[in-house]
Coordinates of C-alpha atoms and ligand atoms in Angstrom, one line a residue:
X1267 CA 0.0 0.0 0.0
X1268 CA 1.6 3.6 -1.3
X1269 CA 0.7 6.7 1.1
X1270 CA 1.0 9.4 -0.6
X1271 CA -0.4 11.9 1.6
X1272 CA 2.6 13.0 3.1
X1273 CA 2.5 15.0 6.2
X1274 CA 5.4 14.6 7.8
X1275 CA 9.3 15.1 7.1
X1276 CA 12.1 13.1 8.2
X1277 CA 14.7 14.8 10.3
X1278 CA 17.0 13.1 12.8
X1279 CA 15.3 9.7 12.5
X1280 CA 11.8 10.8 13.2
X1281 CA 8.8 11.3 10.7
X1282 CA 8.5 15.0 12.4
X1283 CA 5.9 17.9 11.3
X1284 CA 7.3 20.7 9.8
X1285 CA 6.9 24.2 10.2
X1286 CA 5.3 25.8 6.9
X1287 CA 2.0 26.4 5.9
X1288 CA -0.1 24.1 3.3
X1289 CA 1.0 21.3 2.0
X1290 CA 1.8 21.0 -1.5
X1291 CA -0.2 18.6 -4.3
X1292 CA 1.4 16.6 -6.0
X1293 CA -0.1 15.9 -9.6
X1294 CA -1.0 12.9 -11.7
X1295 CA 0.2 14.2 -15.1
X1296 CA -1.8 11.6 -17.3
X1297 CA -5.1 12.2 -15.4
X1298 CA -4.3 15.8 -14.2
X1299 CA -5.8 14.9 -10.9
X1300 CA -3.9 15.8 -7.4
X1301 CA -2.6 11.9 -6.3
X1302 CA -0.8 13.1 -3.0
X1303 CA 0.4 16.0 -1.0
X1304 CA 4.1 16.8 0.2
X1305 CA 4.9 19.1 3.1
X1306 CA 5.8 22.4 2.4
X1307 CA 9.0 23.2 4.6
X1308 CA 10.5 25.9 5.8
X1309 CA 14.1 27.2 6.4
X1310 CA 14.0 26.3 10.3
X1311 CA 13.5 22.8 9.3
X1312 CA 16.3 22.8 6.8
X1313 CA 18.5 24.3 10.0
X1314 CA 17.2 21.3 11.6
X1315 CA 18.1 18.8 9.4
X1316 CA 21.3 20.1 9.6
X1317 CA 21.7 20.6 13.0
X1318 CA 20.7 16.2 13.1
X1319 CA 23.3 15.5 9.9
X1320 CA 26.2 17.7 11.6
X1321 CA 25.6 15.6 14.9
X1322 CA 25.0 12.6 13.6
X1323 CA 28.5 12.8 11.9
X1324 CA 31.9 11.3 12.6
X1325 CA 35.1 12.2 10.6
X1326 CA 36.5 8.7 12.4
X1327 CA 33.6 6.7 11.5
X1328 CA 35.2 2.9 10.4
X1329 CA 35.2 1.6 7.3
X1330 CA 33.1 -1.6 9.0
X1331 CA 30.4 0.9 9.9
X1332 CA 30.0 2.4 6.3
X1333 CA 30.3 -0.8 5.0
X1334 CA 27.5 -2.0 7.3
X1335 CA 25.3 1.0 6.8
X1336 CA 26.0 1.2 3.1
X1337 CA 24.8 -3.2 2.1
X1338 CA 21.7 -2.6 4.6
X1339 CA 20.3 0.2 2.6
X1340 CA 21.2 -1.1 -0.8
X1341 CA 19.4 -4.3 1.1
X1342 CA 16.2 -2.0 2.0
X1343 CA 16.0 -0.1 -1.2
X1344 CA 16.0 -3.3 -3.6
X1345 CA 12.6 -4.5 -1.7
X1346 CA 10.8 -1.3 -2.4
X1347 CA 11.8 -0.9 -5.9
X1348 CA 8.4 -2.3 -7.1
X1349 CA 6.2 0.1 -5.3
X1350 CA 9.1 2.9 -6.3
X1351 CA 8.7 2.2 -10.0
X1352 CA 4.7 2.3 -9.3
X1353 CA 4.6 5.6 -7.6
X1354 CA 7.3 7.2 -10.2
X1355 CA 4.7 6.6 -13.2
X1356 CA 2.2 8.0 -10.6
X1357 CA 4.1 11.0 -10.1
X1358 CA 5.7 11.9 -13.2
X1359 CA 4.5 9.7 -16.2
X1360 CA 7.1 7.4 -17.0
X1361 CA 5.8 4.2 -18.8
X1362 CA 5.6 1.7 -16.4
X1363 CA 8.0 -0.6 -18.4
X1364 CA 10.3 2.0 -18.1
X1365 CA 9.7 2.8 -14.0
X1366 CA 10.5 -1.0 -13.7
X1367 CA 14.0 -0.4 -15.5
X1368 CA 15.7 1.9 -16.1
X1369 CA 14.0 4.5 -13.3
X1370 CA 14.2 1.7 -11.0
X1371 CA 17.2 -0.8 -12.0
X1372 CA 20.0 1.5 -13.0
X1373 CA 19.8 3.3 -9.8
X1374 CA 20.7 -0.4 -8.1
X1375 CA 23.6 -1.0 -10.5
X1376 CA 24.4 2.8 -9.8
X1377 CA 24.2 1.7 -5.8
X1378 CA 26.1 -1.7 -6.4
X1379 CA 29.1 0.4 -8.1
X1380 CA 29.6 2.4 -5.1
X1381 CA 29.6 -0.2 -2.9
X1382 CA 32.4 -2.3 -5.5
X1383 CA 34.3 1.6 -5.2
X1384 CA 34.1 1.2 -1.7
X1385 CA 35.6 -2.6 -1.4
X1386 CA 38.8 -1.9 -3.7
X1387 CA 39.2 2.1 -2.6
X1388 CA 42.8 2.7 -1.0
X1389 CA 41.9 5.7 1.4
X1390 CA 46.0 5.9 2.5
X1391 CA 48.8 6.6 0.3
X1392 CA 52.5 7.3 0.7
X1393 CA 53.5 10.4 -1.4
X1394 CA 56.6 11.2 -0.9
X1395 CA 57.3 11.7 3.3
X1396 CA 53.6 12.6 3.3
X1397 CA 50.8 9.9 4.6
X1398 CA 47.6 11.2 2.2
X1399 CA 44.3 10.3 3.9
X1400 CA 40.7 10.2 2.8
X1401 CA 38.3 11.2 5.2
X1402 CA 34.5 11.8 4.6
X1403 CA 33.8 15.1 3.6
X1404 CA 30.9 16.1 5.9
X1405 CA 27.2 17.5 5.6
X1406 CA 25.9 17.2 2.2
X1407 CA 23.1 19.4 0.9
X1408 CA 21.4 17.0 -2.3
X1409 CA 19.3 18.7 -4.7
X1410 CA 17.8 17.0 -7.1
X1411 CA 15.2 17.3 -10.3
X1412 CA 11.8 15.1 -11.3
X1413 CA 12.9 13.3 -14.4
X1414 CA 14.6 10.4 -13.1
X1415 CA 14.1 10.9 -9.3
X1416 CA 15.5 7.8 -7.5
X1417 CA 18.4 7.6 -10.0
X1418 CA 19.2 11.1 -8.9
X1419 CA 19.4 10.8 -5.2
X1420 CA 20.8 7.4 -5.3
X1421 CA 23.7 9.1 -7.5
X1422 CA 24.2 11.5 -4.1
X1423 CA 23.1 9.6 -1.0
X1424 CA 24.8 6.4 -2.0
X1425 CA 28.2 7.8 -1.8
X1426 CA 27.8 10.3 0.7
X1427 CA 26.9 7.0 2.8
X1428 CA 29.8 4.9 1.3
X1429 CA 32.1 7.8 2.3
X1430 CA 30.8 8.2 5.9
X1431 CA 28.9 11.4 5.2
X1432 CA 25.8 12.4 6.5
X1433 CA 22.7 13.8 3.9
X1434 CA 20.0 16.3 3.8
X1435 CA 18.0 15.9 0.8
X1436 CA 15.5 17.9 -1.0
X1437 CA 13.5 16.3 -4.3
X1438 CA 11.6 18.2 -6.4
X1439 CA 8.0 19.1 -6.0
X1440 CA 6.9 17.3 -8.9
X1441 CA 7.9 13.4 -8.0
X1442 CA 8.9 13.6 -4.3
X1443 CA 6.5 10.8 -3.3
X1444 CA 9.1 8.0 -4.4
X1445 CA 11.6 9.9 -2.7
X1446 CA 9.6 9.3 0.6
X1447 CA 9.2 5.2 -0.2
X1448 CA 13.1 5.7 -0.5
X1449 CA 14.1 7.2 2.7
X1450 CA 11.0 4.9 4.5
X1451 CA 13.6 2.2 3.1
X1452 CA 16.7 3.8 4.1
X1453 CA 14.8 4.5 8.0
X1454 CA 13.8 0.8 7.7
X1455 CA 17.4 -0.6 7.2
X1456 CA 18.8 0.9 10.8
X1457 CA 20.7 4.1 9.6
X1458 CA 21.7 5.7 13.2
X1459 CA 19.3 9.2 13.3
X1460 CA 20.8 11.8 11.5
X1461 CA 22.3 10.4 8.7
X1462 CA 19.5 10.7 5.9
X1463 CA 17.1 14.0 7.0
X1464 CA 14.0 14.9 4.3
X1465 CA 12.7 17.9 3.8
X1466 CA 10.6 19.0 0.7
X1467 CA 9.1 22.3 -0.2
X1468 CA 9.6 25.1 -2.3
X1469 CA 13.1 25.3 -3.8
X1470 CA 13.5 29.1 -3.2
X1471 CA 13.2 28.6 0.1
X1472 CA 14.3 25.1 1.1
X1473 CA 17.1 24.2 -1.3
X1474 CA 18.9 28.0 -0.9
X1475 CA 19.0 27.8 2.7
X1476 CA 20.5 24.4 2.0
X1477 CA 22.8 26.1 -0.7
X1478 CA 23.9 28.7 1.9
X1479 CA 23.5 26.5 4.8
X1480 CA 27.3 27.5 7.1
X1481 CA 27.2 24.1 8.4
X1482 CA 26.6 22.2 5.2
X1483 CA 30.1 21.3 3.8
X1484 CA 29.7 20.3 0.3
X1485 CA 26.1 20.7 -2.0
X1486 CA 25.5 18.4 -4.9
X1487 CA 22.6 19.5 -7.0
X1488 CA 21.5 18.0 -10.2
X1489 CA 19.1 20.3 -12.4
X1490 CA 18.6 23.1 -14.9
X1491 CA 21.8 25.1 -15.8
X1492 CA 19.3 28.3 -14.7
X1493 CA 18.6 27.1 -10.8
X1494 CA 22.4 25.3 -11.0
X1495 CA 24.2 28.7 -11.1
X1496 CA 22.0 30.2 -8.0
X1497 CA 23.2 27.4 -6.2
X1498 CA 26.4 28.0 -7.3
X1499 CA 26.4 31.4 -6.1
X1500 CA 25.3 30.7 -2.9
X1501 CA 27.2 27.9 -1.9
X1502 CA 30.8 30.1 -3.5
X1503 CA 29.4 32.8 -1.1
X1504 CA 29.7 30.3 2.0
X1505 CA 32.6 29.2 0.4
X1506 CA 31.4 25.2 0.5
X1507 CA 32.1 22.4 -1.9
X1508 CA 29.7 22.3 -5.0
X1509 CA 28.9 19.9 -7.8
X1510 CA 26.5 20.8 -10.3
X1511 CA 24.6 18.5 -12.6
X1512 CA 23.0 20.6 -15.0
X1513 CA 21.7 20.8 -18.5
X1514 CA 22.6 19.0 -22.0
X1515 CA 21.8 19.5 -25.8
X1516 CA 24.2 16.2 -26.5
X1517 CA 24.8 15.6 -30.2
X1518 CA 24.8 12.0 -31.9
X1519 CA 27.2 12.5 -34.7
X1520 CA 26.8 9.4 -37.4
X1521 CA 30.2 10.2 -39.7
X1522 CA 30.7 8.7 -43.3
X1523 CA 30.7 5.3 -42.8
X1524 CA 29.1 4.8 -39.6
X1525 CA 26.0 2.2 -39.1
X1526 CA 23.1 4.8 -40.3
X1527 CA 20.6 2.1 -39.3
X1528 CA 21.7 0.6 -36.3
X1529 CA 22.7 4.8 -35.1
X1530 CA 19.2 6.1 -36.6
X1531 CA 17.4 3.0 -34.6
X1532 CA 19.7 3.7 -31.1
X1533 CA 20.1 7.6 -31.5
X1534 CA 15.6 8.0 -31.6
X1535 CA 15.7 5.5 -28.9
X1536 CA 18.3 7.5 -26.8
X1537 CA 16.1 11.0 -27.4
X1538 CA 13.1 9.7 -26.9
X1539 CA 13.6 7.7 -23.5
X1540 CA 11.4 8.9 -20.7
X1541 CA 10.0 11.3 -23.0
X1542 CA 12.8 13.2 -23.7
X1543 CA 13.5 14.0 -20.3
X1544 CA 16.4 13.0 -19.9
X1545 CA 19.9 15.2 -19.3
X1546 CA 21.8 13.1 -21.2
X1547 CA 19.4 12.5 -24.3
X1548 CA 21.1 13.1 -28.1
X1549 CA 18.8 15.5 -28.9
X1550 CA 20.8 16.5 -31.9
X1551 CA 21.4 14.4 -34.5
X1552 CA 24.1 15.3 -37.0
X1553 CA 23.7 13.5 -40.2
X1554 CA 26.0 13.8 -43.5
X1555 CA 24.6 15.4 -46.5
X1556 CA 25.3 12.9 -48.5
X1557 CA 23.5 10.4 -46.7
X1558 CA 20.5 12.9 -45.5
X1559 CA 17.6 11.3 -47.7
X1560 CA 18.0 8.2 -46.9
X1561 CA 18.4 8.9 -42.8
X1562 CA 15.2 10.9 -43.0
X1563 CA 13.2 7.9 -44.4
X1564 CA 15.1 6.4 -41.5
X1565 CA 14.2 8.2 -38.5
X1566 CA 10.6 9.2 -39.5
X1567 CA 10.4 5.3 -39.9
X1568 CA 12.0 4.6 -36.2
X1569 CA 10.0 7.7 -34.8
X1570 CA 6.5 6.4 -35.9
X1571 CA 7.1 3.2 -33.5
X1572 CA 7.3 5.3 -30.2
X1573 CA 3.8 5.2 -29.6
X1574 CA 2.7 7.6 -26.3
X1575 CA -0.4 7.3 -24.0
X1576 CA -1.3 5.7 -20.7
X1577 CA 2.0 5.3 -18.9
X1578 CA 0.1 1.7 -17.5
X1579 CA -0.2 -0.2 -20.6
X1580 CA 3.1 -2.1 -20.7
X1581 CA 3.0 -1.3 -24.8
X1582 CA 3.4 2.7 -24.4
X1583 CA 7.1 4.2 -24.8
X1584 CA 6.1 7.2 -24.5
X1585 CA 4.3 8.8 -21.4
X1586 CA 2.8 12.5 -20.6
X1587 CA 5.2 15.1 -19.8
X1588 CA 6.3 15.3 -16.4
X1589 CA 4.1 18.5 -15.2
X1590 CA 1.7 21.2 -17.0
X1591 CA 4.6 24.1 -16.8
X1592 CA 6.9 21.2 -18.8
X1593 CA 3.9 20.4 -21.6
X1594 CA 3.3 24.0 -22.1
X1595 CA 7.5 24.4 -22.3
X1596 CA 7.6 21.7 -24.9
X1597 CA 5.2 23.0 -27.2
X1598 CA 6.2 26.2 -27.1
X1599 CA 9.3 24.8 -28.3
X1600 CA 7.6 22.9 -31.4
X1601 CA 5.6 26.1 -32.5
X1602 CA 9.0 28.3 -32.2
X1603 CA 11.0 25.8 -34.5
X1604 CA 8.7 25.7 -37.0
X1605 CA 8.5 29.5 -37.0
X1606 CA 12.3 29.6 -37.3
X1607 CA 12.0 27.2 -40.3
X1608 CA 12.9 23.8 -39.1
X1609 CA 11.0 21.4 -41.4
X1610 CA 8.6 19.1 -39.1
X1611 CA 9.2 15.5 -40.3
X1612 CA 7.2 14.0 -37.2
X1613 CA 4.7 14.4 -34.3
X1614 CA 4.2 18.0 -33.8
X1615 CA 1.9 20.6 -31.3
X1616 CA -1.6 19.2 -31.7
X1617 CA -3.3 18.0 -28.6
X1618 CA -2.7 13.7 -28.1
X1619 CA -5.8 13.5 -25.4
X1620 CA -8.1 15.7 -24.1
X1621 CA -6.7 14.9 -20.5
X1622 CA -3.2 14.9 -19.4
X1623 CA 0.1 16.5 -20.3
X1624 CA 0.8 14.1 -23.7
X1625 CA 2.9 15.2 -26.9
X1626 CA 3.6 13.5 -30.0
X1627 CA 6.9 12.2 -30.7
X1628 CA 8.5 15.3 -33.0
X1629 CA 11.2 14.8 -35.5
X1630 CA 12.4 18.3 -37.1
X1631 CA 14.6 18.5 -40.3
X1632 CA 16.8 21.1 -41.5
X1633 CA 17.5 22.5 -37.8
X1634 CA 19.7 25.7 -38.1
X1635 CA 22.5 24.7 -35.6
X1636 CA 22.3 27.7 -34.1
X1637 CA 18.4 28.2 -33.9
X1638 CA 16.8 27.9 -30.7
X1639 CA 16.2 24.2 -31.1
X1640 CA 19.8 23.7 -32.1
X1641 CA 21.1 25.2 -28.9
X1642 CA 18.4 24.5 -26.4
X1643 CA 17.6 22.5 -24.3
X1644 CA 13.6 21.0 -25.1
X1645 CA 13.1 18.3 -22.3
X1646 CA 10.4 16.6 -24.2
X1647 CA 10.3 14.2 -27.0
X1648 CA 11.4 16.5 -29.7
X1649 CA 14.5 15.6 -31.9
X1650 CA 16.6 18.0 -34.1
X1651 CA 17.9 16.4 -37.1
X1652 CA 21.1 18.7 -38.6
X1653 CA 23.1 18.0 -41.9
X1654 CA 26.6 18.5 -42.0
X1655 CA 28.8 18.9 -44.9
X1656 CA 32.2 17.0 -43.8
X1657 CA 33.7 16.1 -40.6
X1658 CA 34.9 19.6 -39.4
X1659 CA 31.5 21.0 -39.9
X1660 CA 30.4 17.8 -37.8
X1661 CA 32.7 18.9 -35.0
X1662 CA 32.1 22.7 -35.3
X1663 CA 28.3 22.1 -35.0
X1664 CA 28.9 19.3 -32.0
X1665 CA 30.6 22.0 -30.2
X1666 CA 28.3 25.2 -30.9
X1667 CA 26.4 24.8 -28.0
X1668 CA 26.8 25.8 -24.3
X1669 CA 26.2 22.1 -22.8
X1670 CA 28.4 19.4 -22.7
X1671 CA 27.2 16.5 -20.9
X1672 CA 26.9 13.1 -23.5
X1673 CA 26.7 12.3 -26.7
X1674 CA 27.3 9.5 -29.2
X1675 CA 29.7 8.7 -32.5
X1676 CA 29.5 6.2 -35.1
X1677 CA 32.2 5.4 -37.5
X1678 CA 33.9 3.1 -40.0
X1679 CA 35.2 1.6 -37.4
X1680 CA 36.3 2.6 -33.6
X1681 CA 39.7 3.9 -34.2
X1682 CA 38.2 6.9 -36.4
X1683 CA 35.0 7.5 -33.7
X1684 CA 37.5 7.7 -30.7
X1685 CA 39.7 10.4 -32.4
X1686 CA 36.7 12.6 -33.1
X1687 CA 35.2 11.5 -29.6
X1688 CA 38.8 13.2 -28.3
X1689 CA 37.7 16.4 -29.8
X1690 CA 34.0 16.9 -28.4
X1691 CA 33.9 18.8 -25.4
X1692 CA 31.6 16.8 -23.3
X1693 CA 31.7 14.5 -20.1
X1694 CA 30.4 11.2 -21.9
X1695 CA 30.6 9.8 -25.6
X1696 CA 29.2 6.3 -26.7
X1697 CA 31.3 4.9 -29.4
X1698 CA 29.7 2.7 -31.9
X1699 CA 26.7 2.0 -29.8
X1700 CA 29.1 1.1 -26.7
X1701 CA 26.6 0.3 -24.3
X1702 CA 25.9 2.1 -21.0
X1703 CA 28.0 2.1 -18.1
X1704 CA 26.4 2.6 -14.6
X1705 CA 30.4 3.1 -13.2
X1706 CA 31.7 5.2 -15.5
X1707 CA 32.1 9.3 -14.2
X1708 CA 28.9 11.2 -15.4
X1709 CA 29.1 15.0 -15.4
X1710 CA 29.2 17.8 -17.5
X1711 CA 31.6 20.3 -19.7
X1712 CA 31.2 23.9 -20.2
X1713 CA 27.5 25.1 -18.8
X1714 CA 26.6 21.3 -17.9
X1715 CA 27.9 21.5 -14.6
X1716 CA 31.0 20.9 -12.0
X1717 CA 32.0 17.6 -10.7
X1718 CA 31.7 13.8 -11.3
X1719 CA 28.6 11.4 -10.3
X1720 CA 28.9 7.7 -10.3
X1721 CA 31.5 5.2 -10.0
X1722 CA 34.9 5.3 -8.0
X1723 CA 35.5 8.8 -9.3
X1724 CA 31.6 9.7 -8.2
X1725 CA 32.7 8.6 -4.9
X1726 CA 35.8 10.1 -4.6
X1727 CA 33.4 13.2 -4.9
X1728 CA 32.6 12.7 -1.5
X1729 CA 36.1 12.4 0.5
X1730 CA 38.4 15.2 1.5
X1731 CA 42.0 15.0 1.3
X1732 CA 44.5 15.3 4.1
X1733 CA 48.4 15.6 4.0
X1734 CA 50.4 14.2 6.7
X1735 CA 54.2 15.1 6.3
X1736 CA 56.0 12.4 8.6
X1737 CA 59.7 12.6 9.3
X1738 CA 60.7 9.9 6.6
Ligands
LIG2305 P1 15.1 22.7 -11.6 O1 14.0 23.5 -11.8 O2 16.5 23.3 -11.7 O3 15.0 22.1 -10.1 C1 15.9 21.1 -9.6 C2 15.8 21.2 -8.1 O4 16.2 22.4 -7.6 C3 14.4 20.9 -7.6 O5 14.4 20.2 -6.4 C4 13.9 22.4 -7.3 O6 12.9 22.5 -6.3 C5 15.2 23.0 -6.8 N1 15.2 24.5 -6.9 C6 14.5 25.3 -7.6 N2 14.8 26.6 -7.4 C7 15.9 26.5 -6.5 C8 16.7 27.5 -5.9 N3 16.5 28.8 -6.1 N4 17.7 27.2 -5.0 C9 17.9 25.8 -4.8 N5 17.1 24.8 -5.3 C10 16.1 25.2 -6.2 O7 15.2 21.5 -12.6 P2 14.0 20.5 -12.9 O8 13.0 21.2 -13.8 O9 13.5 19.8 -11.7 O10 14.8 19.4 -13.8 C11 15.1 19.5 -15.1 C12 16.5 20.0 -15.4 O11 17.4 19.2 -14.7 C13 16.9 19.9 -16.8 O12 17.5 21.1 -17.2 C14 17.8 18.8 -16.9 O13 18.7 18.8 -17.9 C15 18.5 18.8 -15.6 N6 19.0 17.5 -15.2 C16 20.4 17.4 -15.2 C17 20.9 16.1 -15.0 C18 22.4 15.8 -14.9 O14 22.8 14.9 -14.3 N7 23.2 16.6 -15.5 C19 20.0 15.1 -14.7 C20 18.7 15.3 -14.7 C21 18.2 16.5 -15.0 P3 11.4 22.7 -6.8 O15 10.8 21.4 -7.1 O16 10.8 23.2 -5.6 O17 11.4 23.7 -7.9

């Protein structure tokens, strides 16, 4: 049984009232009909949560301890990930097929590869007469967005707990009830009070006071590039560890010779996944001239089989948009591109249902690079298909955007795809259709954000460094 009339937050190991005024509804986007409630909390219980997380850490804590801590909630979250994946397609839309995977699974192969980090991580080393140490870094702040939201604050509480840091989190307002079956889970497994504190509400209020926060130590927020560089501001002003996981507009580039089948097939795939919100989504396709027909006939072809509607009929791909502000963002976006001359090859603005937030699967052709599509970042399922005329023009236009977070190139054959990979400024490239790697640093170049997630290098994220200089 799901409650999602959530009264209560949960600050040094209580479910506790908190101090703001009326709750705040959270919304069925395929029905448009309020499914829950969050409360709305206030900067006292931020200062709080805090207060618990800064007492309930120890910079000695043992590595048996975190190891304990760390299996029991990996333990606790794997039993509620089948009433997580339902309550994510309640909240936020995603097709239940994809709740049950890649919303729900990747964040457990995202948990297990911390906890492998943890097993081989050397926390001493001998540099010259200096004895380096590791030591958990402290309170973290997490922020974290809708689109993918156990995925997100597994990427942050995860480590923090494999490093022997303590957490106060805030989800968004638009798919915190799955966050709550999470930390239920993470209660449920024995964490000592303290070391996971919840507190939702409005992100003016209760993620900037954790930004600023003087006791917080390091914040790690995952979102737009917009909200990202408040945050930024706030935590340089307290002068506090950030990491920012921002925005993307992440270019699959298919060069002369590459697989235009197998690339077309994966690269729709890749933009349309959770309806296009996804950070790390190819939202560009770059396509050479010579071969621009015959892709066309391609994608259209791959884009007619994402079929969107109710998010609980195992068959649909593609679910409503996340929110009303989102499906009104999204369209906006279609009727724009088509002003600015993009050629609509797919999909398009008119309405799917009469009720909920759904939009057609949109394919555009002929995208100026540097149009608003081109250089934006949609968050729906709306694809930009761009022509180039060789492989310099391929790089230029892989480049020309603010965001570098992903990405994909096919070629002849690897050798040719790494070597233009090497040029691409952007945390992640697929090669060749490598597949995805839940260990592998995620993070962002140029206005995509600070900082790595994931992996032994996301977990390094949340250890300090210490210089011992001994005698000999
Ligand atoms: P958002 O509006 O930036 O919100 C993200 C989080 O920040 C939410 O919890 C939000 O709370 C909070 N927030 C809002 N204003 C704040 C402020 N002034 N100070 C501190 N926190 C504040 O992003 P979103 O719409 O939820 O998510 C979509 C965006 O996230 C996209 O741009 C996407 O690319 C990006 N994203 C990036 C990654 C990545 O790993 N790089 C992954 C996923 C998503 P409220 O709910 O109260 O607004």
């Amino acid at each position: 049984m799901h409650d999602y009339d959530r009264t209560t937050l949960f600050i040094d190991g209580q479910w506790v009232p908190g101090t703001g005024g009326a709750p705040i509804d959270v919304i069925d986007p395929a029905t448009e009909q309020r499914v829950g409630v969050v409360p709305s909390g206030t900067a006292a219980d931020v200062d709080a949560a805090v207060d618990a997380a800064r007492r309930a850490f120890d910079p000695l804590i043992s590595l048996a301890e975190r190891r304990e801590r760390l299996d029991r909630a990996i333990a606790a979250m794997e039993k509620r990930l089948p009433d997580i994946a339902e309550t994510i397609t309640r909240e936020m839309g995603a097709p239940i097929r994809i709740s049950q995977t890649v919303q729900t699974q990747v964040p457990l192969a995202v948990a297990r590869g911390f906890a492998a980090a943890l097993t081989d991580f050397e926390f001493e080393e001998r540099i010259g007469n200096s004895l380096v140490v590791r030591e958990p870094y402290g309170v973290v702040a997490a922020i974290t967005p809708w689109n993918y939201p156990l995925y997100q604050l597994v990427a942050k509480v995860v480590p923090a707990i494999a490093a022997g840091c303590t957490v106060v989190l805030k989800p968004s307002n638009e798919a915190p009830l799955s966050v709550f079956e999470f930390v239920e889970a993470l209660a449920e497994s024995g964490l000592p009070p303290g070391v996971v504190n919840l507190v939702t509400g409005p992100g003016g209020v209760v993620g900037e006071r954790m930004a600023e926060h003087p006791d917080v130590d390091f914040v790690s927020f995952t979102g737009s590039t917009g909200v990202g560089s408040r945050v930024g501001e706030l935590a340089g002003k307290s002068i506090k560890k950030v990491a920012l996981e921002l925005g993307g507009k992440s270019a699959n580039v298919i060069l002369e010779g590459g697989d235009l089948k197998t690339a077309i097939k994966v690269g729709v795939g890749n933009a349309f996944l959770n309806g296009g919100q996804t950070c790390m989504a190819w939202t560009r396709m770059l396509v050479p001239q010579s071969r621009y027909g015959e892709a066309l006939d391609l994608i259209a072809e791959a884009a007619s089989k994402y079929t969107v509607g109710d998010p609980w009929d195992p068959g649909t791909r593609i679910g409503p948009s996340a929110s009303a502000s989102q499906y009104h963002s999204v369209l906006g976006f279609i009727e724009r591109a088509q002003r600015d001359g993009a050629r609509l090859l797919v999909g398009g603005s008119e309405k799917v249902r009469d009720v909920g937030y759904f939009i057609k699967p949109t394919v555009f052709a002929d995208v100026d690079p540097d149009s608003e599509l081109g250089q934006e970042e949609v968050f729906g399922p709306v694809l930009a298909v761009i022509p180039f005329s060789d492989t310099d023009d391929a790089l230029r236009i892989a480049n020309g955007t603010p965001y570098g977070l992903s990405g994909a190139v096919w070629a002849a054959d690897d050798q040719t795809a790494i070597a233009f990979a090497r040029q691409v400024q952007t945390g992640q490239l697929d090669i060749n259709g490598g597949p995805y790697n839940p260990v592998a640093p995620f993070g962002g170049y140029k206005k995509s954000g600070i900082g790595r997630e994931l992996g032994r290098i996301g977990f390094e994220e949340y250890l300090q460094t210490k210089s011992l200089q001994l005698k000999s």
